PDB file of C-alpha atoms in Angstrom:
ATOM      1  CA  MET A   2      53.076  10.582   0.701  1.00 47.00           C
ATOM      2  CA  SER A   3      51.784   8.021  -1.585  1.00 47.00           C
ATOM      3  CA  THR A   4      51.291   5.824   1.464  1.00 47.00           C
ATOM      4  CA  ILE A   5      49.276   8.464   3.146  1.00 47.00           C
ATOM      5  CA  ASN A   6      47.201   9.142   0.254  1.00 49.00           C
ATOM      6  CA  SER A   7      46.450   5.463  -0.260  1.00 47.00           C
ATOM      7  CA  SER A   8      45.538   5.179   3.473  1.00 46.00           C
ATOM      8  CA  ALA A   9      43.347   8.081   3.196  1.00 45.00           C
ATOM      9  CA  THR A  10      41.579   6.612   0.222  1.00 46.00           C
ATOM     10  CA  HIS A  11      41.055   3.347   1.950  1.00 48.00           C
ATOM     11  CA  ALA A  12      39.785   5.023   5.054  1.00 46.00           C
ATOM     12  CA  SER A  13      37.211   7.109   3.418  1.00 45.00           C
ATOM     13  CA  PRO A  14      33.737   6.044   4.409  1.00 47.00           C
ATOM     14  CA  ARG A  15      31.609   3.993   1.727  1.00 47.00           C
ATOM     15  CA  PRO A  16      28.138   5.289   1.031  1.00 45.00           C
ATOM     16  CA  SER A  17      25.544   3.464   2.838  1.00 45.00           C
ATOM     17  CA  ASP A  18      22.460   1.647   1.345  1.00 44.00           C
ATOM     18  CA  ASP A  19      20.158   4.575   2.168  1.00 43.00           C
ATOM     19  CA  ALA A  20      22.433   6.893  -0.051  1.00 44.00           C
ATOM     20  CA  GLN A  21      22.416   4.777  -2.990  1.00 56.00           C
ATOM     21  CA  ALA A  22      20.159   5.499  -5.961  1.00 56.00           C
ATOM     22  CA  PRO A  23      16.913   3.460  -5.868  1.00 60.00           C
ATOM     23  CA  SER A  24      16.816   0.451  -7.985  1.00 71.00           C
ATOM     24  CA  ARG A  25      14.442  -0.268 -10.809  1.00 74.00           C
ATOM     25  CA  PHE A  26      12.312  -2.355  -8.442  1.00 73.00           C
ATOM     26  CA  GLN A  27      12.198   0.310  -5.819  1.00 73.00           C
ATOM     27  CA  LYS A  28      11.018   2.665  -8.480  1.00 78.00           C
ATOM     28  CA  TRP A  29       8.212   0.375  -9.539  1.00 84.00           C
ATOM     29  CA  LEU A  30       7.421  -1.047  -6.171  1.00 88.00           C
ATOM     30  CA  PRO A  31       4.800   1.900  -5.419  1.00 88.00           C
ATOM     31  CA  THR A  32       2.965   1.240  -8.565  1.00 90.00           C
ATOM     32  CA  LEU A  33       2.707  -2.549  -7.917  1.00 92.00           C
ATOM     33  CA  LEU A  34       1.616  -1.871  -4.207  1.00 93.00           C
ATOM     34  CA  SER A  35      -0.978   0.452  -5.696  1.00 92.00           C
ATOM     35  CA  LEU A  36      -2.322  -2.344  -7.725  1.00 94.00           C
ATOM     36  CA  ILE A  37      -2.590  -4.587  -4.699  1.00 95.00           C
ATOM     37  CA  ALA A  38      -4.141  -1.868  -2.576  1.00 93.00           C
ATOM     38  CA  GLY A  39      -6.906  -1.256  -5.329  1.00 93.00           C
ATOM     39  CA  MET A  40      -7.621  -5.015  -5.364  1.00 95.00           C
ATOM     40  CA  VAL A  41      -7.690  -5.367  -1.556  1.00 95.00           C
ATOM     41  CA  ASP A  42      -9.782  -2.315  -1.156  1.00 93.00           C
ATOM     42  CA  LEU A  43     -12.458  -3.025  -3.730  1.00 94.00           C
ATOM     43  CA  THR A  44     -12.631  -6.848  -2.795  1.00 95.00           C
ATOM     44  CA  GLY A  45     -13.251  -5.861   0.829  1.00 93.00           C
ATOM     45  CA  PHE A  46     -15.711  -3.190  -0.100  1.00 91.00           C
ATOM     46  CA  LEU A  47     -17.919  -5.591  -2.219  1.00 93.00           C
ATOM     47  CA  SER A  48     -17.555  -8.786  -0.035  1.00 93.00           C
ATOM     48  CA  LEU A  49     -17.128  -7.371   3.430  1.00 91.00           C
ATOM     49  CA  GLY A  50     -20.111  -5.043   3.966  1.00 85.00           C
ATOM     50  CA  ASN A  51     -18.916  -1.805   2.251  1.00 83.00           C
ATOM     51  CA  LEU A  52     -15.786  -1.639   4.233  1.00 85.00           C
ATOM     52  CA  PHE A  53     -12.640   0.218   3.035  1.00 86.00           C
ATOM     53  CA  THR A  54      -9.668  -1.886   4.010  1.00 87.00           C
ATOM     54  CA  ALA A  55      -7.006   0.434   2.354  1.00 83.00           C
ATOM     55  CA  HIS A  56      -8.864   3.795   2.862  1.00 78.00           C
ATOM     56  CA  ILE A  57      -9.495   4.755   6.571  1.00 79.00           C
ATOM     57  CA  THR A  58     -10.948   8.055   5.601  1.00 79.00           C
ATOM     58  CA  GLY A  59     -13.738   6.306   3.840  1.00 78.00           C
ATOM     59  CA  ASN A  60     -14.626   4.304   6.863  1.00 78.00           C
ATOM     60  CA  LEU A  61     -14.742   7.615   8.927  1.00 82.00           C
ATOM     61  CA  VAL A  62     -17.166   9.195   6.353  1.00 82.00           C
ATOM     62  CA  VAL A  63     -19.383   6.119   6.410  1.00 78.00           C
ATOM     63  CA  ILE A  64     -19.550   6.107  10.057  1.00 78.00           C
ATOM     64  CA  GLY A  65     -20.348   9.730  10.302  1.00 83.00           C
ATOM     65  CA  ALA A  66     -23.081   9.469   7.892  1.00 80.00           C
ATOM     66  CA  LEU A  67     -24.532   6.398   9.782  1.00 78.00           C
ATOM     67  CA  VAL A  68     -24.362   8.202  13.237  1.00 78.00           C
ATOM     68  CA  VAL A  69     -26.392  11.161  11.856  1.00 82.00           C
ATOM     69  CA  ARG A  70     -28.791   9.500   9.416  1.00 77.00           C
ATOM     70  CA  GLY A  71     -29.132   6.029  11.007  1.00 73.00           C
ATOM     71  CA  GLY A  72     -28.749   2.643   9.472  1.00 71.00           C
ATOM     72  CA  ARG A  73     -26.863  -0.566  10.157  1.00 73.00           C
ATOM     73  CA  ILE A  74     -23.298   0.045  11.164  1.00 73.00           C
ATOM     74  CA  ASN A  75     -20.737  -2.600  10.002  1.00 76.00           C
ATOM     75  CA  PRO A  76     -18.704  -3.509  13.154  1.00 82.00           C
ATOM     76  CA  GLY A  77     -15.596  -3.771  11.018  1.00 83.00           C
ATOM     77  CA  GLN A  78     -16.065  -0.105  10.009  1.00 82.00           C
ATOM     78  CA  ILE A  79     -15.500   0.970  13.657  1.00 84.00           C
ATOM     79  CA  LEU A  80     -12.654  -1.535  14.380  1.00 90.00           C
ATOM     80  CA  ALA A  81     -10.937  -0.830  11.293  1.00 89.00           C
ATOM     81  CA  ILE A  82      -9.526   2.427  12.739  1.00 88.00           C
ATOM     82  CA  PRO A  83      -7.864   1.195  15.993  1.00 91.00           C
ATOM     83  CA  VAL A  84      -6.921  -2.056  14.117  1.00 94.00           C
ATOM     84  CA  PHE A  85      -4.941   0.052  11.506  1.00 92.00           C
ATOM     85  CA  MET A  86      -3.243   1.970  14.153  1.00 93.00           C
ATOM     86  CA  ILE A  87      -2.184  -1.255  16.066  1.00 95.00           C
ATOM     87  CA  ALA A  88      -1.076  -2.903  12.853  1.00 95.00           C
ATOM     88  CA  VAL A  89       1.265   0.161  12.050  1.00 94.00           C
ATOM     89  CA  ALA A  90       2.720   0.072  15.454  1.00 96.00           C
ATOM     90  CA  THR A  91       3.296  -3.633  15.183  1.00 96.00           C
ATOM     91  CA  THR A  92       5.040  -3.179  11.908  1.00 95.00           C
ATOM     92  CA  TRP A  93       7.272  -0.529  13.521  1.00 95.00           C
ATOM     93  CA  LEU A  94       8.140  -2.902  16.409  1.00 95.00           C
ATOM     94  CA  ILE A  95       8.998  -5.695  13.814  1.00 94.00           C
ATOM     95  CA  ALA A  96      11.233  -3.399  11.832  1.00 93.00           C
ATOM     96  CA  LYS A  97      12.840  -2.116  15.137  1.00 93.00           C
ATOM     97  CA  ALA A  98      13.380  -5.610  16.477  1.00 93.00           C
ATOM     98  CA  SER A  99      14.992  -6.806  13.129  1.00 91.00           C
ATOM     99  CA  GLY A 100      17.554  -4.181  13.265  1.00 88.00           C
ATOM    100  CA  ARG A 101      17.315  -3.959   9.411  1.00 88.00           C
ATOM    101  CA  ARG A 102      17.383  -1.116   7.139  1.00 87.00           C
ATOM    102  CA  GLY A 103      16.874  -0.166   3.365  1.00 84.00           C
ATOM    103  CA  PRO A 104      16.319  -3.084   0.901  1.00 86.00           C
ATOM    104  CA  SER A 105      16.697  -5.780   3.632  1.00 88.00           C
ATOM    105  CA  LEU A 106      13.839  -4.217   5.714  1.00 92.00           C
ATOM    106  CA  MET A 107      11.798  -3.712   2.608  1.00 91.00           C
ATOM    107  CA  SER A 108      12.008  -7.402   1.769  1.00 92.00           C
ATOM    108  CA  MET A 109      11.099  -8.416   5.064  1.00 94.00           C
ATOM    109  CA  LEU A 110       8.023  -6.254   5.302  1.00 94.00           C
ATOM    110  CA  LEU A 111       6.992  -7.186   1.862  1.00 95.00           C
ATOM    111  CA  LEU A 112       7.043 -10.866   3.142  1.00 96.00           C
ATOM    112  CA  VAL A 113       4.817  -9.898   6.208  1.00 96.00           C
ATOM    113  CA  GLN A 114       2.201  -8.302   3.694  1.00 96.00           C
ATOM    114  CA  PHE A 115       2.218 -11.296   1.739  1.00 97.00           C
ATOM    115  CA  LEU A 116       1.704 -13.520   4.837  1.00 97.00           C
ATOM    116  CA  LEU A 117      -1.121 -11.354   5.910  1.00 97.00           C
ATOM    117  CA  ILE A 118      -2.874 -11.456   2.468  1.00 97.00           C
ATOM    118  CA  THR A 119      -2.217 -15.312   2.149  1.00 97.00           C
ATOM    119  CA  CYS A 120      -3.832 -15.667   5.661  1.00 97.00           C
ATOM    120  CA  LEU A 121      -6.789 -13.651   4.320  1.00 97.00           C
ATOM    121  CA  LEU A 122      -7.179 -15.971   1.380  1.00 97.00           C
ATOM    122  CA  ILE A 123      -7.139 -19.055   3.408  1.00 97.00           C
ATOM    123  CA  PHE A 124      -9.536 -17.882   6.002  1.00 97.00           C
ATOM    124  CA  SER A 125     -11.846 -16.450   3.427  1.00 96.00           C
ATOM    125  CA  VAL A 126     -11.921 -19.688   1.306  1.00 96.00           C
ATOM    126  CA  ILE A 127     -12.691 -21.741   4.559  1.00 96.00           C
ATOM    127  CA  THR A 128     -15.250 -19.367   6.299  1.00 96.00           C
ATOM    128  CA  LYS A 129     -16.885 -17.893   3.248  1.00 95.00           C
ATOM    129  CA  PRO A 130     -17.269 -14.314   5.002  1.00 94.00           C
ATOM    130  CA  SER A 131     -18.885 -12.953   2.047  1.00 92.00           C
ATOM    131  CA  VAL A 132     -22.021 -14.855   2.830  1.00 92.00           C
ATOM    132  CA  ASP A 133     -22.681 -12.560   5.745  1.00 92.00           C
ATOM    133  CA  PRO A 134     -20.902  -9.417   5.242  1.00 89.00           C
ATOM    134  CA  HIS A 135     -21.762  -8.027   8.707  1.00 87.00           C
ATOM    135  CA  GLY A 136     -21.062 -11.286  10.381  1.00 91.00           C
ATOM    136  CA  LEU A 137     -18.086 -12.253  12.795  1.00 93.00           C
ATOM    137  CA  MET A 138     -16.271 -14.148   9.949  1.00 95.00           C
ATOM    138  CA  ALA A 139     -16.427 -11.029   7.894  1.00 94.00           C
ATOM    139  CA  THR A 140     -15.191  -8.697  10.524  1.00 93.00           C
ATOM    140  CA  ILE A 141     -12.162 -10.962  11.140  1.00 95.00           C
ATOM    141  CA  ALA A 142     -11.378 -11.179   7.464  1.00 96.00           C
ATOM    142  CA  ALA A 143     -11.578  -7.371   7.170  1.00 94.00           C
ATOM    143  CA  MET A 144      -9.265  -6.814  10.085  1.00 95.00           C
ATOM    144  CA  ILE A 145      -6.782  -9.043   8.427  1.00 96.00           C
ATOM    145  CA  ALA A 146      -7.054  -7.042   5.281  1.00 96.00           C
ATOM    146  CA  VAL A 147      -6.809  -3.793   7.192  1.00 95.00           C
ATOM    147  CA  SER A 148      -3.529  -5.162   9.018  1.00 96.00           C
ATOM    148  CA  ALA A 149      -2.142  -5.959   5.494  1.00 96.00           C
ATOM    149  CA  MET A 150      -2.821  -2.572   4.207  1.00 94.00           C
ATOM    150  CA  ALA A 151      -1.377  -0.912   7.314  1.00 94.00           C
ATOM    151  CA  CYS A 152       1.698  -2.963   6.936  1.00 94.00           C
ATOM    152  CA  GLN A 153       1.965  -1.594   3.269  1.00 93.00           C
ATOM    153  CA  PHE A 154       1.579   1.958   4.348  1.00 91.00           C
ATOM    154  CA  ALA A 155       4.207   1.566   6.988  1.00 92.00           C
ATOM    155  CA  LEU A 156       6.544  -0.296   4.700  1.00 91.00           C
ATOM    156  CA  LEU A 157       6.607   2.593   2.279  1.00 88.00           C
ATOM    157  CA  ARG A 158       7.235   5.131   5.146  1.00 88.00           C
ATOM    158  CA  LEU A 159       9.936   3.079   6.727  1.00 89.00           C
ATOM    159  CA  THR A 160      11.908   2.121   3.424  1.00 88.00           C
ATOM    160  CA  LEU A 161      10.731   4.669   0.714  1.00 82.00           C
ATOM    161  CA  PRO A 162       9.735   7.754   2.860  1.00 75.00           C
ATOM    162  CA  VAL A 163       9.607   9.992  -0.298  1.00 73.00           C
ATOM    163  CA  ALA A 164       7.196   7.600  -2.276  1.00 72.00           C
ATOM    164  CA  PRO A 165       3.560   8.893  -2.700  1.00 73.00           C
ATOM    165  CA  SER A 166       0.667   7.085  -1.057  1.00 74.00           C
ATOM    166  CA  THR A 167      -0.344   3.880  -2.821  1.00 78.00           C
ATOM    167  CA  ALA A 168      -3.976   3.787  -1.654  1.00 74.00           C
ATOM    168  CA  VAL A 169      -4.937   7.499  -0.960  1.00 73.00           C
ATOM    169  CA  MET A 170      -5.425   8.750  -4.600  1.00 75.00           C
ATOM    170  CA  THR A 171      -6.543  12.231  -3.597  1.00 72.00           C
ATOM    171  CA  GLY A 172      -3.025  13.461  -3.169  1.00 72.00           C
ATOM    172  CA  ASN A 173      -1.803  11.634  -6.345  1.00 68.00           C
ATOM    173  CA  LEU A 174      -4.613  13.265  -8.453  1.00 72.00           C
ATOM    174  CA  THR A 175      -3.595  16.533  -6.929  1.00 74.00           C
ATOM    175  CA  ASN A 176       0.152  15.990  -7.843  1.00 71.00           C
ATOM    176  CA  ALA A 177      -0.813  14.799 -11.456  1.00 73.00           C
ATOM    177  CA  CYS A 178      -3.052  17.901 -12.006  1.00 79.00           C
ATOM    178  CA  LEU A 179      -0.475  20.462 -10.847  1.00 75.00           C
ATOM    179  CA  ALA A 180       2.361  18.561 -12.546  1.00 72.00           C
ATOM    180  CA  LEU A 181       0.339  18.699 -15.764  1.00 74.00           C
ATOM    181  CA  MET A 182      -0.213  22.431 -15.453  1.00 77.00           C
ATOM    182  CA  ASP A 183       3.358  23.165 -14.828  1.00 71.00           C
ATOM    183  CA  ALA A 184       4.486  20.965 -17.652  1.00 72.00           C
ATOM    184  CA  THR A 185       2.157  22.791 -20.133  1.00 73.00           C
ATOM    185  CA  SER A 186       2.809  26.201 -18.847  1.00 69.00           C
ATOM    186  CA  ARG A 187       5.372  28.340 -20.562  1.00 69.00           C
ATOM    187  CA  THR A 188       6.430  30.117 -17.338  1.00 70.00           C
ATOM    188  CA  GLN A 189       8.758  28.992 -14.438  1.00 67.00           C
ATOM    189  CA  PRO A 190       7.156  25.749 -12.920  1.00 63.00           C
ATOM    190  CA  LEU A 191       6.005  26.041  -9.442  1.00 63.00           C
ATOM    191  CA  MET A 192       7.151  22.489  -8.439  1.00 57.00           C
ATOM    192  CA  MET A 193      10.280  20.624  -8.701  1.00 61.00           C
ATOM    193  CA  ARG A 194      10.833  17.533 -10.943  1.00 64.00           C
ATOM    194  CA  VAL A 195       7.559  18.127 -12.857  1.00 58.00           C
ATOM    195  CA  THR A 196       7.940  15.142 -15.250  1.00 64.00           C
ATOM    196  CA  GLU A 197       8.928  12.750 -12.738  1.00 67.00           C
ATOM    197  CA  ARG A 198       5.956  13.720 -10.335  1.00 64.00           C
ATOM    198  CA  LEU A 199       3.481  13.535 -13.167  1.00 67.00           C
ATOM    199  CA  ARG A 200       4.790  10.223 -14.383  1.00 70.00           C
ATOM    200  CA  GLY A 201       4.754   8.735 -10.822  1.00 69.00           C
ATOM    201  CA  SER A 202       1.329  10.075  -9.871  1.00 75.00           C
ATOM    202  CA  LEU A 203      -0.141   8.717 -13.253  1.00 81.00           C
ATOM    203  CA  HIS A 204       1.269   5.321 -12.556  1.00 83.00           C
ATOM    204  CA  LEU A 205      -0.258   5.106  -9.126  1.00 85.00           C
ATOM    205  CA  LEU A 206      -3.636   6.219 -10.289  1.00 87.00           C
ATOM    206  CA  ILE A 207      -3.642   3.854 -13.082  1.00 89.00           C
ATOM    207  CA  GLY A 208      -2.394   0.933 -10.938  1.00 90.00           C
ATOM    208  CA  PHE A 209      -4.957   1.576  -8.340  1.00 91.00           C
ATOM    209  CA  PHE A 210      -7.797   1.953 -10.820  1.00 92.00           C
ATOM    210  CA  VAL A 211      -6.818  -1.257 -12.639  1.00 94.00           C
ATOM    211  CA  GLY A 212      -6.764  -3.106  -9.370  1.00 94.00           C
ATOM    212  CA  CYS A 213     -10.227  -1.975  -8.678  1.00 93.00           C
ATOM    213  CA  VAL A 214     -11.542  -3.084 -12.052  1.00 95.00           C
ATOM    214  CA  VAL A 215      -9.805  -6.445 -11.829  1.00 96.00           C
ATOM    215  CA  ALA A 216     -11.030  -6.990  -8.218  1.00 95.00           C
ATOM    216  CA  ALA A 217     -14.570  -6.134  -9.264  1.00 95.00           C
ATOM    217  CA  ALA A 218     -14.563  -8.961 -11.853  1.00 96.00           C
ATOM    218  CA  ALA A 219     -12.690 -11.271  -9.606  1.00 96.00           C
ATOM    219  CA  VAL A 220     -15.272 -10.993  -6.749  1.00 95.00           C
ATOM    220  CA  THR A 221     -18.050 -11.506  -9.487  1.00 94.00           C
ATOM    221  CA  TYR A 222     -16.577 -14.656 -10.927  1.00 95.00           C
ATOM    222  CA  LEU A 223     -14.440 -15.953  -8.094  1.00 94.00           C
ATOM    223  CA  GLY A 224     -16.167 -15.019  -5.120  1.00 93.00           C
ATOM    224  CA  ASP A 225     -14.093 -15.518  -1.852  1.00 94.00           C
ATOM    225  CA  TRP A 226     -11.161 -16.828  -4.075  1.00 96.00           C
ATOM    226  CA  ALA A 227     -10.681 -13.164  -5.486  1.00 95.00           C
ATOM    227  CA  TRP A 228      -8.175 -12.693  -2.645  1.00 96.00           C
ATOM    228  CA  SER A 229      -5.927 -14.897  -4.540  1.00 96.00           C
ATOM    229  CA  LEU A 230      -5.192 -12.168  -6.988  1.00 96.00           C
ATOM    230  CA  PRO A 231      -3.718  -9.640  -4.521  1.00 96.00           C
ATOM    231  CA  ALA A 232      -1.981 -12.705  -2.692  1.00 96.00           C
ATOM    232  CA  ALA A 233      -0.206 -13.640  -6.078  1.00 96.00           C
ATOM    233  CA  LEU A 234       0.880  -9.992  -6.628  1.00 95.00           C
ATOM    234  CA  ALA A 235       2.202  -9.793  -3.091  1.00 96.00           C
ATOM    235  CA  ALA A 236       4.172 -12.968  -3.725  1.00 95.00           C
ATOM    236  CA  ALA A 237       5.539 -11.441  -6.855  1.00 93.00           C
ATOM    237  CA  ALA A 238       6.737  -8.378  -4.877  1.00 92.00           C
ATOM    238  CA  VAL A 239       8.602 -10.624  -2.546  1.00 92.00           C
ATOM    239  CA  ALA A 240      10.192 -12.509  -5.228  1.00 90.00           C
ATOM    240  CA  LEU A 241      11.248  -9.363  -7.172  1.00 86.00           C
ATOM    241  CA  GLY A 242      12.383  -7.714  -3.971  1.00 73.00           C
TER     242      GLY A 242
END
């Protein structure tokens, strides 16, 4: 009987990586990525012709306004939408071809994001796209930035599907407000895990806003070298991962 029990014990399946509790790094990764997204988004907006590299909705709004009211359309604002879709699909293909899952896939896609932002930094320092925000070099730089952000979105959906968005702050602000109302109410809360939702949403909001503020200062004082800051943070994400 002891032999049978021992065999049954050894034969029981071990929990997979996906079933394990998230590590401390995985819990803080969305905040770090939100900081990077804020930097990339505002750096692109200020230096690449008012183009949102991490916020496709913003580009749709600007294009709609320009179509109706007229004005000069930045080609990058139009290209950003199909390029974002292609980059997401490419990230999926890379993940599928690698055969990786969980933390291993996360580390690989973090590396892809880092390489894209590093390419953006090198390209910007060499070609100075901010000199002509509506020119060809600026459009190419913007598409590299859009691809990096598309990789970040896909990375979260593929490896941390329950994580909130690191760039679209509308949903995070809604979660924070609702969680705050539930937390201060004396009645039964309407949402699950109120404290965790509130903390997570605030971390992302603060991270994105700090990224925007730092990026604004970096563009002012560093010019095209401002891309070095999100590149450094992306490198830190790879190292920590």
